[in-house]
Structures are given as C-alpha cells and as structure tokens.
Amino acid sequence: MMNTKTIAVLTSGGDAPGMNAAVRAVARAGITSGLRVMAVRRGYNGLLNGDIYEMNLRSVSDIIHRGGTFLYTARSPQFNTQEGVQKAADRCRQMGIDGVVVIGGDGSFRGARDLTGAGIPCIGIPGTIDNDIASSEYTIGFDTAMNTAVQMVDRLRDTTESHDRCSVVEVMGRRCGDLALQTGIAVGATTILVPEVPYDFDRDVIERMQFTQKTGKKHFIIVVAEGVGGVDKLAKDIEERTGIESRATVLGHVQRGGSPTLRDRVVASEMGAKAVSLLCEGKSNRVMVVRDGRVTDLDITEALQMKRPFNKELYDIALKISI
Ligand code: ADP
C-alpha cells in the first residue's frame, strides 16, 4: 500500500556540485511514480515561510550539469528550535506534504530527524564537498571539489616550479582531511597536513623538504586541510627555516562551484531515485549512503552517531611516495 501522495525536496547547509542532479532525480522519480513533487527554496527556511512550489518533469530540465543548487540553500537558525520544527511540520501538513527529501550535511540530517519526530517522514541525501559524513563512504560534490582542487594546484605548480618556490595550499575540510589527502596524492605534495593526524613541523615539513632537496628537488607543494589552517604562518616559517621562497594560497570557495563530475551526477541520480522509493515504501528517518561502494540506506539517528575512520593506510602511502 502506497500512502505517500505528495513529497517535497530541499537543499540545506553548504552547497555542493551535484545537488541539482539529486533534486532532478527526486522530481523525475517522484513524478513518474505518480507523486506530486514540491520544491522548497532555501532549505528549512522555505518550509517555515512557505516558499514552496509544485514541479513538473520540465522543472528540472537543464540543471544536471550545473553546480550550486537551483533551489538555493540556507542555514536556518529559526528551524533549529522546537517551535521551528513544529512550524515546519505544520506547514507540511497544511500543504499535504507527507514526505521530505533533505539534501545536505550532518546538520541538515539532524533537522530531518527532528522533522520526522514531528510526524513528517524524511529521507536524507549526503551533499557536501568535504566528504565528512561518517555513515557514507562518499558524499555528493566531493569528486567535483577534488578535481577542482587538483586543477588549481596544477596551475600553482607551474609557477612554483618556474621560481623554485614552495607553495603551501589550503584546501577545504574543517573536520575531514579526505579532500587534502586525495588532492595531495594527485598533485604529488611533499607533505599533507590533515586534522586527523597531528603533525610535527620539523619532522613532517622541514625534514621531508630537506631530504627531497638533497635528492635534487627544488620546488615543493604542501597541501593543508582547512581544519589545520595557518598557511600564512606555515609559509613564513618554511621560508625562514629553509631559505626557500614560500607562498601561501587558500583555494577557498572555488572548490564549492563548477559543473559536477560524472561521478557526482551518477551518485546523486541514484540516491535521489532511491530516496523516493523509500518514501513510497513508507520508510522514514533514513539517510542514503555509499557502503562498500554501493548506494544503500541507514537509520539517520544511527548514522549521526557513527565516527568517520580516516584512511591512514592511504595517508602513509602518500608520504612514502611523495619523496
Ligand atoms: P550541513 O547540513 O551542511 O551540515 P548546517 O550544520 O549548517 O549544515 O545545518 C543546516 C541546517 O540544518 C541548520 O541551519 C539548521 O536549520 C538545521 N540543523 C542543524 N543542526 C540541527 C539540529 N541539531 N537540530 C535541528 N536542526 C538542525
């Protein structure tokens, strides 16, 4: 028995390339399954202030290749209160919305859990460039962000090499070093600094640089995760200690934008369609995840309690070969 008649979709928290592909999949899978699909603008704020409209199959045309989120996104402090959640649930009931797909990060999933608790079944889809969701091996936007970071560091490398310099590059990732690790490997960084692994300036930066210098290396890339930070000071300290001219670059929000890669479009499409199937089956409080390379789902509350393991084996390999 299918009880769900009208579902809504929103994007919340930080944006990520591929969110549009996920919204498109929710809309198309929902409509072709006989549901009404409502679009909610600006995350939970749209539920609170009724910024909601019904989509048709063409509402999501020409967005699969676009970065950002055409539904816009927001952080909503007002929703993050008991009254806010109640008000959002009341709005859903008033508009006949009996299921919501929330595309965002852990914060957005806490909101989805609370909204489910207030009587509106929710399904989460992980969309964040940081890959920092413990329950999922992969988050939508990560592949695009990594590829952007690699392109940017490749450009820095050209000029770093021409001048025999050291480039200290900050990539995104406040709590999670995955973007730094993957980018660092792909650009051949001499050192990769991530929040998960404490570092020693002498041992992990200076001595590695000096060792490779003795083997003939003249230019260096140091990749630093946002959560480690301090790239200006690091560049200054490196220059003082080694005499090698060093420059700091913060890649910043360029990593958030751009056309999503194939992987992000495909994962987003699969997760979007499967999220709709879950709502049709009467399931709620679930989050789509990649586990052992496959798209599946978990209970949101359990997912939020998981701890993300850092790939230390890959980190050690990176250090071994970037020498
Ligand atoms: P992300 O989803 O990218 O982690 P945020 O942490 O900013 O981004 O969360 C997005 C929104 O989700 C918040 O603005 C808030 O409305 C809602 N949210 C975050 N944490 C909670 C919570 N503990 N309970 C209910 N809603 C929350």
CSV table of C-alpha atoms and ligand atoms in Angstrom, one decimal:
chain,number,residue,atom,x,y,z
A,1,MET,CA,0.0,0.0,0.0
A,2,MET,CA,1.4,3.4,-1.0
A,3,ASN,CA,0.4,6.1,1.4
A,4,THR,CA,2.7,8.9,0.2
A,5,LYS,CA,1.0,11.2,-2.2
A,6,THR,CA,3.0,14.4,-2.1
A,7,ILE,CA,6.6,14.8,-1.4
A,8,ALA,CA,8.9,17.8,-1.1
A,9,VAL,CA,12.6,18.2,-1.7
A,10,LEU,CA,15.0,20.8,-0.3
A,11,THR,CA,18.8,21.6,-0.2
A,12,SER,CA,20.2,22.7,3.1
A,13,GLY,CA,23.5,23.8,4.7
A,14,GLY,CA,26.6,24.2,2.5
A,15,ASP,CA,26.0,23.8,-1.3
A,16,ALA,CA,27.8,21.1,-3.3
A,17,PRO,CA,28.0,20.4,-7.0
A,18,GLY,CA,25.7,17.5,-7.8
A,19,MET,CA,22.8,18.8,-5.6
A,20,ASN,CA,20.9,19.7,-8.8
A,21,ALA,CA,21.3,16.2,-10.1
A,22,ALA,CA,19.8,14.9,-6.9
A,23,VAL,CA,16.9,17.3,-7.0
A,24,ARG,CA,16.3,16.3,-10.6
A,25,ALA,CA,16.3,12.6,-9.7
A,26,VAL,CA,13.8,13.2,-6.8
A,27,ALA,CA,11.5,15.2,-9.1
A,28,ARG,CA,11.6,12.8,-12.0
A,29,ALA,CA,11.4,9.6,-10.0
A,30,GLY,CA,8.6,11.0,-7.9
A,31,ILE,CA,6.5,12.3,-10.7
A,32,THR,CA,6.9,9.1,-12.8
A,33,SER,CA,5.9,7.1,-9.7
A,34,GLY,CA,2.6,9.1,-9.6
A,35,LEU,CA,3.5,11.5,-6.8
A,36,ARG,CA,3.2,15.3,-6.6
A,37,VAL,CA,6.7,16.7,-6.0
A,38,MET,CA,7.1,20.1,-4.4
A,39,ALA,CA,10.3,22.2,-4.5
A,40,VAL,CA,11.2,24.1,-1.3
A,41,ARG,CA,13.5,27.0,-1.7
A,42,ARG,CA,16.4,28.0,0.7
A,43,GLY,CA,16.4,24.9,2.9
A,44,TYR,CA,14.3,24.7,6.0
A,45,ASN,CA,13.6,28.4,5.7
A,46,GLY,CA,11.4,27.6,2.7
A,47,LEU,CA,9.3,25.2,4.9
A,48,LEU,CA,8.9,27.9,7.5
A,49,ASN,CA,7.9,30.7,5.2
A,50,GLY,CA,6.0,28.6,2.6
A,51,ASP,CA,8.5,29.3,-0.3
A,52,ILE,CA,7.3,26.1,-2.0
A,53,TYR,CA,6.0,25.3,-5.5
A,54,GLU,CA,5.0,22.2,-7.4
A,55,MET,CA,7.4,20.8,-10.0
A,56,ASN,CA,6.7,19.1,-13.3
A,57,LEU,CA,9.0,17.0,-15.4
A,58,ARG,CA,10.4,20.1,-17.1
A,59,SER,CA,11.0,22.0,-13.9
A,60,VAL,CA,14.4,20.2,-13.6
A,61,SER,CA,15.4,20.4,-17.2
A,62,ASP,CA,19.0,21.6,-18.0
A,63,ILE,CA,20.2,21.5,-14.4
A,64,ILE,CA,22.1,18.2,-14.3
A,65,HIS,CA,25.3,19.8,-15.4
A,66,ARG,CA,25.1,22.9,-13.3
A,67,GLY,CA,26.9,23.5,-10.0
A,68,GLY,CA,25.3,25.1,-6.9
A,69,THR,CA,21.7,24.4,-6.2
A,70,PHE,CA,18.9,25.9,-8.2
A,71,LEU,CA,16.6,25.5,-5.1
A,72,TYR,CA,19.1,27.8,-3.3
A,73,THR,CA,20.3,26.8,0.2
A,74,ALA,CA,20.4,28.3,3.6
A,75,ARG,CA,21.2,27.8,7.2
A,76,SER,CA,18.1,28.3,9.3
A,77,PRO,CA,18.6,29.1,13.0
A,78,GLN,CA,14.8,29.5,13.3
A,79,PHE,CA,14.2,25.9,12.2
A,80,ASN,CA,16.8,24.7,14.7
A,81,THR,CA,14.3,25.2,17.7
A,82,GLN,CA,11.4,23.1,18.9
A,83,GLU,CA,8.9,25.7,17.7
A,84,GLY,CA,10.7,25.9,14.3
A,85,VAL,CA,10.5,22.2,13.7
A,86,GLN,CA,6.8,22.2,14.8
A,87,LYS,CA,6.1,25.1,12.5
A,88,ALA,CA,7.8,23.4,9.6
A,89,ALA,CA,5.8,20.2,10.3
A,90,ASP,CA,2.6,22.2,10.4
A,91,ARG,CA,3.4,23.8,7.1
A,92,CYS,CA,3.9,20.3,5.6
A,93,ARG,CA,0.6,19.1,6.9
A,94,GLN,CA,-1.2,22.2,5.7
A,95,MET,CA,0.2,21.7,2.2
A,96,GLY,CA,-0.4,18.0,2.2
A,97,ILE,CA,3.3,17.2,2.1
A,98,ASP,CA,3.8,13.7,3.6
A,99,GLY,CA,7.4,13.1,2.9
A,100,VAL,CA,10.5,15.3,2.6
A,101,VAL,CA,13.9,14.6,0.9
A,102,VAL,CA,16.6,16.7,2.5
A,103,ILE,CA,19.9,17.1,0.6
A,104,GLY,CA,22.7,18.4,2.9
A,105,GLY,CA,25.2,17.5,5.6
A,106,ASP,CA,25.0,16.2,9.1
A,107,GLY,CA,23.3,19.4,10.4
A,108,SER,CA,20.6,19.1,7.8
A,109,PHE,CA,20.2,15.4,8.8
A,110,ARG,CA,19.6,16.4,12.4
A,111,GLY,CA,16.9,18.7,11.2
A,112,ALA,CA,15.5,15.8,9.1
A,113,ARG,CA,15.5,13.5,12.2
A,114,ASP,CA,13.6,16.2,14.2
A,115,LEU,CA,11.1,16.8,11.4
A,116,THR,CA,10.5,13.0,11.2
A,117,GLY,CA,10.0,13.1,15.0
A,118,ALA,CA,7.3,15.8,14.4
A,119,GLY,CA,5.4,13.5,12.1
A,120,ILE,CA,6.8,14.2,8.7
A,121,PRO,CA,8.8,11.3,7.2
A,122,CYS,CA,12.2,12.4,6.0
A,123,ILE,CA,15.0,10.9,3.9
A,124,GLY,CA,18.5,12.5,3.9
A,125,ILE,CA,20.9,12.6,0.9
A,126,PRO,CA,24.5,13.4,1.7
A,127,GLY,CA,25.6,16.5,-0.2
A,128,THR,CA,28.8,18.2,0.9
A,129,ILE,CA,32.2,18.7,-0.8
A,130,ASP,CA,34.1,17.7,2.4
A,131,ASN,CA,33.2,14.0,2.4
A,132,ASP,CA,32.7,14.4,6.1
A,133,ILE,CA,29.6,12.3,6.7
A,134,ALA,CA,30.7,9.4,8.9
A,135,SER,CA,28.0,7.0,7.7
A,136,SER,CA,28.8,7.3,4.0
A,137,GLU,CA,32.0,6.5,2.1
A,138,TYR,CA,31.1,9.2,-0.4
A,139,THR,CA,29.2,12.5,-0.4
A,140,ILE,CA,27.8,14.3,-3.5
A,141,GLY,CA,30.2,17.1,-4.5
A,142,PHE,CA,33.4,15.5,-3.3
A,143,ASP,CA,34.6,14.3,-6.6
A,144,THR,CA,34.0,17.7,-8.3
A,145,ALA,CA,35.7,19.5,-5.5
A,146,MET,CA,38.8,17.2,-5.6
A,147,ASN,CA,39.1,17.7,-9.3
A,148,THR,CA,38.8,21.4,-9.0
A,149,ALA,CA,41.5,21.4,-6.3
A,150,VAL,CA,43.8,19.3,-8.4
A,151,GLN,CA,43.4,21.7,-11.4
A,152,MET,CA,44.1,24.7,-9.2
A,153,VAL,CA,47.2,23.2,-7.6
A,154,ASP,CA,48.5,22.1,-11.0
A,155,ARG,CA,48.4,25.7,-12.0
A,156,LEU,CA,50.2,26.7,-8.9
A,157,ARG,CA,52.8,24.1,-9.6
A,158,ASP,CA,53.7,25.6,-12.9
A,159,THR,CA,54.6,28.9,-11.3
A,160,THR,CA,56.1,27.3,-8.2
A,161,GLU,CA,58.4,25.2,-10.4
A,162,SER,CA,59.5,28.2,-12.6
A,163,HIS,CA,60.6,30.1,-9.5
A,164,ASP,CA,62.0,27.2,-7.4
A,165,ARG,CA,59.4,28.0,-4.7
A,166,CYS,CA,57.4,26.3,-2.1
A,167,SER,CA,53.6,26.5,-2.3
A,168,VAL,CA,51.6,26.0,0.8
A,169,VAL,CA,48.0,25.4,-0.3
A,170,GLU,CA,44.9,25.2,1.9
A,171,VAL,CA,42.1,23.1,0.6
A,172,MET,CA,38.6,22.7,2.2
A,173,GLY,CA,37.9,20.3,5.0
A,174,ARG,CA,37.3,21.6,8.6
A,175,ARG,CA,36.9,18.3,10.3
A,176,CYS,CA,37.8,15.9,7.5
A,177,GLY,CA,41.1,15.6,5.7
A,178,ASP,CA,39.8,13.5,2.7
A,179,LEU,CA,40.0,16.4,0.3
A,180,ALA,CA,43.5,17.2,1.3
A,181,LEU,CA,44.6,13.6,1.2
A,182,GLN,CA,43.2,12.8,-2.2
A,183,THR,CA,44.4,16.1,-3.7
A,184,GLY,CA,47.8,15.8,-2.0
A,185,ILE,CA,48.3,12.4,-3.6
A,186,ALA,CA,47.1,13.6,-7.0
A,187,VAL,CA,49.4,16.6,-7.1
A,188,GLY,CA,52.4,14.9,-5.6
A,189,ALA,CA,52.5,17.1,-2.4
A,190,THR,CA,55.7,16.7,-0.3
A,191,THR,CA,53.6,16.9,2.8
A,192,ILE,CA,49.9,16.6,3.5
A,193,LEU,CA,48.5,18.1,6.8
A,194,VAL,CA,45.1,16.9,7.9
A,195,PRO,CA,43.1,17.4,11.1
A,196,GLU,CA,43.0,13.6,11.8
A,197,VAL,CA,46.8,13.3,12.1
A,198,PRO,CA,48.8,15.5,14.5
A,199,TYR,CA,52.0,16.9,12.8
A,200,ASP,CA,55.4,18.0,13.9
A,201,PHE,CA,56.7,20.9,11.9
A,202,ASP,CA,60.4,19.8,11.9
A,203,ARG,CA,59.8,16.1,11.2
A,204,ASP,CA,56.8,16.3,8.8
A,205,VAL,CA,57.6,19.5,6.9
A,206,ILE,CA,61.2,20.7,7.2
A,207,GLU,CA,62.9,17.3,7.3
A,208,ARG,CA,60.8,16.0,4.4
A,209,MET,CA,61.7,19.1,2.3
A,210,GLN,CA,65.4,18.9,3.2
A,211,PHE,CA,65.5,15.2,2.3
A,212,THR,CA,64.0,15.7,-1.1
A,213,GLN,CA,66.1,18.8,-1.7
A,214,LYS,CA,69.2,16.6,-1.2
A,215,THR,CA,67.9,14.3,-3.9
A,216,GLY,CA,67.6,17.2,-6.3
A,217,LYS,CA,64.0,18.6,-5.7
A,218,LYS,CA,63.8,22.3,-6.0
A,219,HIS,CA,60.1,23.2,-5.7
A,220,PHE,CA,57.6,22.0,-3.2
A,221,ILE,CA,53.8,21.7,-2.7
A,222,ILE,CA,52.5,21.4,0.8
A,223,VAL,CA,48.7,20.6,1.0
A,224,VAL,CA,47.0,21.7,4.2
A,225,ALA,CA,43.4,21.0,5.2
A,226,GLU,CA,41.3,23.9,6.3
A,227,GLY,CA,40.9,22.3,9.7
A,228,VAL,CA,44.7,22.5,10.2
A,229,GLY,CA,44.8,26.0,8.8
A,230,GLY,CA,47.6,28.6,9.5
A,231,VAL,CA,49.0,28.5,5.9
A,232,ASP,CA,50.4,32.1,6.0
A,233,LYS,CA,52.4,31.3,9.1
A,234,LEU,CA,53.5,27.9,7.8
A,235,ALA,CA,54.8,29.5,4.6
A,236,LYS,CA,56.7,32.2,6.6
A,237,ASP,CA,58.2,29.6,8.9
A,238,ILE,CA,59.2,27.4,6.0
A,239,GLU,CA,60.9,30.3,4.3
A,240,GLU,CA,62.7,31.3,7.5
A,241,ARG,CA,64.0,27.7,8.1
A,242,THR,CA,64.9,26.7,4.6
A,243,GLY,CA,65.5,29.9,2.7
A,244,ILE,CA,63.1,28.7,0.0
A,245,GLU,CA,60.7,31.4,-1.1
A,246,SER,CA,57.3,30.2,0.1
A,247,ARG,CA,53.8,31.4,-0.7
A,248,ALA,CA,50.5,30.5,0.8
A,249,THR,CA,47.3,30.1,-1.2
A,250,VAL,CA,43.9,29.5,0.2
A,251,LEU,CA,41.7,27.9,-2.6
A,252,GLY,CA,38.5,28.7,-0.7
A,253,HIS,CA,35.1,28.7,-2.3
A,254,VAL,CA,36.2,28.0,-5.9
A,255,GLN,CA,36.2,24.4,-4.6
A,256,ARG,CA,32.4,24.6,-4.0
A,257,GLY,CA,31.5,25.6,-7.5
A,258,GLY,CA,31.7,24.2,-11.0
A,259,SER,CA,29.9,21.7,-13.2
A,260,PRO,CA,29.6,18.4,-11.3
A,261,THR,CA,31.7,15.4,-12.5
A,262,LEU,CA,30.3,12.3,-13.9
A,263,ARG,CA,30.6,10.5,-10.5
A,264,ASP,CA,28.7,13.2,-8.6
A,265,ARG,CA,25.9,13.3,-11.2
A,266,VAL,CA,25.6,9.5,-11.1
A,267,VAL,CA,25.7,9.1,-7.3
A,268,ALA,CA,23.2,12.0,-6.9
A,269,SER,CA,20.9,10.4,-9.5
A,270,GLU,CA,20.9,7.0,-7.9
A,271,MET,CA,20.5,8.4,-4.3
A,272,GLY,CA,17.6,10.8,-5.4
A,273,ALA,CA,15.7,8.0,-7.1
A,274,LYS,CA,16.2,5.5,-4.2
A,275,ALA,CA,15.2,8.2,-1.6
A,276,VAL,CA,11.8,8.5,-3.4
A,277,SER,CA,11.5,4.7,-3.4
A,278,LEU,CA,12.0,4.6,0.3
A,279,LEU,CA,9.2,7.2,0.9
A,280,CYS,CA,6.9,5.2,-1.4
A,281,GLU,CA,7.6,2.1,0.7
A,282,GLY,CA,6.6,4.1,3.8
A,283,LYS,CA,10.1,4.3,5.2
A,284,SER,CA,11.3,7.4,7.1
A,285,ASN,CA,14.3,8.7,9.1
A,286,ARG,CA,16.7,7.1,6.7
A,287,VAL,CA,19.8,8.5,5.0
A,288,MET,CA,21.2,7.4,1.7
A,289,VAL,CA,24.8,6.3,2.0
A,290,VAL,CA,27.5,4.6,0.0
A,291,ARG,CA,28.7,1.4,1.8
A,292,ASP,CA,31.2,-1.0,0.2
A,293,GLY,CA,30.8,1.1,-3.0
A,294,ARG,CA,27.0,0.6,-3.3
A,295,VAL,CA,24.2,3.1,-2.6
A,296,THR,CA,22.0,1.9,0.3
A,297,ASP,CA,20.3,3.5,3.3
A,298,LEU,CA,20.7,3.6,7.1
A,299,ASP,CA,18.7,4.9,10.0
A,300,ILE,CA,19.5,8.7,10.4
A,301,THR,CA,19.8,8.5,14.2
A,302,GLU,CA,22.3,5.6,14.0
A,303,ALA,CA,24.1,7.3,11.1
A,304,LEU,CA,24.6,10.5,13.1
A,305,GLN,CA,26.3,8.6,15.9
A,306,MET,CA,28.9,7.0,13.6
A,307,LYS,CA,32.6,8.0,13.7
A,308,ARG,CA,34.4,8.5,10.4
A,309,PRO,CA,37.5,6.4,10.1
A,310,PHE,CA,40.4,8.3,8.4
A,311,ASN,CA,42.2,6.3,5.7
A,312,LYS,CA,45.6,6.2,7.5
A,313,GLU,CA,46.9,3.5,5.2
A,314,LEU,CA,46.4,5.7,2.1
A,315,TYR,CA,47.9,8.7,4.1
A,316,ASP,CA,51.1,6.6,4.8
A,317,ILE,CA,51.3,5.6,1.2
A,318,ALA,CA,51.1,9.3,0.1
A,319,LEU,CA,54.0,10.1,2.4
A,320,LYS,CA,56.0,7.2,1.2
A,321,ILE,CA,55.8,8.0,-2.5
A,322,SER,CA,55.9,11.8,-2.4
A,323,ILE,CA,59.5,11.9,-1.6
B,1,ADP,P1,25.1,21.0,6.9
B,1,ADP,O1,23.8,20.3,6.6
B,1,ADP,O2,25.9,21.3,5.7
B,1,ADP,O3,25.9,20.2,8.0
B,1,ADP,P2,24.4,23.0,8.9
B,1,ADP,O4,25.1,22.3,10.1
B,1,ADP,O5,24.5,24.5,8.8
B,1,ADP,O6,24.8,22.4,7.5
B,1,ADP,O7,22.8,22.6,9.1
B,1,ADP,C1,21.9,23.1,8.2
B,1,ADP,C2,20.6,23.4,8.9
B,1,ADP,O8,20.1,22.2,9.5
B,1,ADP,C3,20.7,24.4,10.0
B,1,ADP,O9,20.7,25.8,9.6
B,1,ADP,C4,19.5,24.1,10.9
B,1,ADP,O10,18.3,24.7,10.3
B,1,ADP,C5,19.4,22.6,10.7
B,1,ADP,N1,20.0,21.9,11.8
B,1,ADP,C6,21.3,21.8,12.1
B,1,ADP,N2,21.6,21.2,13.3
B,1,ADP,C7,20.3,20.9,13.7
B,1,ADP,C8,19.9,20.2,14.9
B,1,ADP,N3,20.7,19.8,15.9
B,1,ADP,N4,18.5,20.0,15.1
B,1,ADP,C9,17.7,20.5,14.2
B,1,ADP,N5,18.0,21.2,13.0
B,1,ADP,C10,19.4,21.3,12.8
